[in-house]
Each structure stands twice: as C-alpha cells, then as structure tokens.
C-alpha cells in the first residue's frame, strides 16, 4: 500500500492576469530506490477559489532527474487549472 504524506508550504499568492493563484512547495514520500526511501519535490498551484469548488487539474510529469518549474505551475493555475 502507498501512503501520501506531504507537507505543504505556501510560497506566494500572486495575481496572474485576472486570476489570483496560490503556489506551494510540496515534498512527499516516493517509491523506494535500491531499498532506500525517497522524497519527491513538486510545485502545486491552484486558482484561489473555495476548496469546495471542483476545478480541472493538470499533472506535469517529467522523467527522473528533471527540474520543477514554478512558472509552469503558475501559468496553468492562471488559466483555471
């Protein structure tokens, strides 16, 4: 079984055009590598709307060893994802 344990820190709130967004850094447990635990870093951005409101989402996945880009997260959140 896989359990998602994350810690979220709000990095910034900004106005991107007409849309106010929240950008956070997230660190969570990944799959073990060679018997050792791993942690995965990600940016999480969302339009600043009530959490109860259902919104579409996008997950941008890269092949390991890549870099997370906060500007990509901001771009899609500003578009309502």
PDB file of C-alpha atoms in Angstrom:
ATOM      1  CA  UNK A   1       0.000   0.000   0.000  1.00  0.00           C
ATOM      2  CA  UNK A   2       1.179   3.501  -0.768  1.00  0.00           C
ATOM      3  CA  UNK A   3       0.504   6.399   1.563  1.00  0.00           C
ATOM      4  CA  UNK A   4       0.851  10.013   0.506  1.00  0.00           C
ATOM      5  CA  UNK A   5       2.332  12.060   3.310  1.00  0.00           C
ATOM      6  CA  UNK A   6       3.011  15.592   2.243  1.00  0.00           C
ATOM      7  CA  UNK A   7       3.938  18.865   3.798  1.00  0.00           C
ATOM      8  CA  UNK A   8       2.736  21.969   2.016  1.00  0.00           C
ATOM      9  CA  UNK A   9       4.134  25.457   2.384  1.00  0.00           C
ATOM     10  CA  UNK A  10       2.512  28.417   0.671  1.00  0.00           C
ATOM     11  CA  UNK A  11       5.248  30.165  -1.273  1.00  0.00           C
ATOM     12  CA  UNK A  12       3.343  33.079  -2.726  1.00  0.00           C
ATOM     13  CA  UNK A  13      -0.016  34.462  -3.652  1.00  0.00           C
ATOM     14  CA  UNK A  14       0.030  36.482  -6.812  1.00  0.00           C
ATOM     15  CA  UNK A  15      -2.272  37.966  -9.411  1.00  0.00           C
ATOM     16  CA  UNK A  16      -1.685  36.416 -12.824  1.00  0.00           C
ATOM     17  CA  UNK A  17      -3.874  38.487 -15.109  1.00  0.00           C
ATOM     18  CA  UNK A  18      -7.413  38.258 -13.733  1.00  0.00           C
ATOM     19  CA  UNK A  19      -6.762  35.087 -11.707  1.00  0.00           C
ATOM     20  CA  UNK A  20      -5.389  35.097  -8.153  1.00  0.00           C
ATOM     21  CA  UNK A  21      -3.351  31.934  -7.545  1.00  0.00           C
ATOM     22  CA  UNK A  22      -1.646  30.163  -4.676  1.00  0.00           C
ATOM     23  CA  UNK A  23       1.714  28.478  -5.341  1.00  0.00           C
ATOM     24  CA  UNK A  24       3.009  25.928  -2.827  1.00  0.00           C
ATOM     25  CA  UNK A  25       6.032  23.667  -2.481  1.00  0.00           C
ATOM     26  CA  UNK A  26       5.173  20.055  -1.683  1.00  0.00           C
ATOM     27  CA  UNK A  27       7.507  17.302  -0.513  1.00  0.00           C
ATOM     28  CA  UNK A  28       6.169  13.754  -0.275  1.00  0.00           C
ATOM     29  CA  UNK A  29       7.384  10.172   0.081  1.00  0.00           C
ATOM     30  CA  UNK A  30       8.217   8.460  -3.206  1.00  0.00           C
ATOM     31  CA  UNK A  31       8.867   4.860  -4.142  1.00  0.00           C
ATOM     32  CA  UNK A  32      11.969   3.305  -2.557  1.00  0.00           C
ATOM     33  CA  UNK A  33      15.131   3.306  -4.691  1.00  0.00           C
ATOM     34  CA  UNK A  34      17.594   0.467  -4.117  1.00  0.00           C
ATOM     35  CA  UNK A  35      15.950  -0.242  -0.771  1.00  0.00           C
ATOM     36  CA  UNK A  36      16.226   3.357   0.423  1.00  0.00           C
ATOM     37  CA  UNK A  37      13.345   5.794   0.973  1.00  0.00           C
ATOM     38  CA  UNK A  38      12.972   8.685  -1.450  1.00  0.00           C
ATOM     39  CA  UNK A  39      11.237  12.063  -1.323  1.00  0.00           C
ATOM     40  CA  UNK A  40       9.646  13.848  -4.252  1.00  0.00           C
ATOM     41  CA  UNK A  41       9.521  17.625  -4.630  1.00  0.00           C
ATOM     42  CA  UNK A  42       6.752  19.340  -6.578  1.00  0.00           C
ATOM     43  CA  UNK A  43       5.112  22.698  -7.061  1.00  0.00           C
ATOM     44  CA  UNK A  44       1.366  22.835  -6.507  1.00  0.00           C
ATOM     45  CA  UNK A  45      -0.518  25.825  -7.838  1.00  0.00           C
ATOM     46  CA  UNK A  46      -4.224  26.473  -7.821  1.00  0.00           C
ATOM     47  CA  UNK A  47      -6.590  29.298  -8.546  1.00  0.00           C
ATOM     48  CA  UNK A  48      -7.575  30.981  -5.286  1.00  0.00           C
ATOM     49  CA  UNK A  49     -11.171  29.728  -5.205  1.00  0.00           C
ATOM     50  CA  UNK A  50     -13.000  27.955  -2.369  1.00  0.00           C
ATOM     51  CA  UNK A  51     -11.625  24.423  -1.948  1.00  0.00           C
ATOM     52  CA  UNK A  52     -15.161  23.033  -2.217  1.00  0.00           C
ATOM     53  CA  UNK A  53     -15.394  24.232  -5.826  1.00  0.00           C
ATOM     54  CA  UNK A  54     -14.473  21.490  -8.265  1.00  0.00           C
ATOM     55  CA  UNK A  55     -11.748  22.534 -10.683  1.00  0.00           C
ATOM     56  CA  UNK A  56      -9.981  20.665 -13.511  1.00  0.00           C
ATOM     57  CA  UNK A  57      -6.382  19.696 -12.821  1.00  0.00           C
ATOM     58  CA  UNK A  58      -3.169  19.053 -14.724  1.00  0.00           C
ATOM     59  CA  UNK A  59      -0.187  16.969 -13.632  1.00  0.00           C
ATOM     60  CA  UNK A  60       3.056  17.751 -15.454  1.00  0.00           C
ATOM     61  CA  UNK A  61       5.318  14.712 -15.210  1.00  0.00           C
ATOM     62  CA  UNK A  62       8.959  14.585 -16.258  1.00  0.00           C
ATOM     63  CA  UNK A  63      11.431  11.721 -16.471  1.00  0.00           C
ATOM     64  CA  UNK A  64      13.501  11.487 -13.277  1.00  0.00           C
ATOM     65  CA  UNK A  65      16.339  13.877 -12.655  1.00  0.00           C
ATOM     66  CA  UNK A  66      14.402  16.821 -14.035  1.00  0.00           C
ATOM     67  CA  UNK A  67      13.585  20.175 -12.574  1.00  0.00           C
ATOM     68  CA  UNK A  68      10.271  21.522 -11.310  1.00  0.00           C
ATOM     69  CA  UNK A  69       9.378  24.888 -12.805  1.00  0.00           C
ATOM     70  CA  UNK A  70       7.211  27.214 -10.689  1.00  0.00           C
ATOM     71  CA  UNK A  71       6.404  29.338 -13.740  1.00  0.00           C
ATOM     72  CA  UNK A  72       4.682  26.342 -15.400  1.00  0.00           C
ATOM     73  CA  UNK A  73       2.564  25.757 -12.290  1.00  0.00           C
ATOM     74  CA  UNK A  74       1.658  29.470 -12.200  1.00  0.00           C
ATOM     75  CA  UNK A  75       0.783  29.507 -15.921  1.00  0.00           C
ATOM     76  CA  UNK A  76      -1.725  26.638 -15.683  1.00  0.00           C
ATOM     77  CA  UNK A  77      -3.253  27.886 -12.406  1.00  0.00           C
ATOM     78  CA  UNK A  78      -3.771  31.307 -14.006  1.00  0.00           C
ATOM     79  CA  UNK A  79      -5.695  29.525 -16.766  1.00  0.00           C
ATOM     80  CA  UNK A  80      -8.035  27.966 -14.204  1.00  0.00           C
ATOM     81  CA  UNK A  81      -6.455  24.516 -13.712  1.00  0.00           C
TER      82      UNK A  81
END
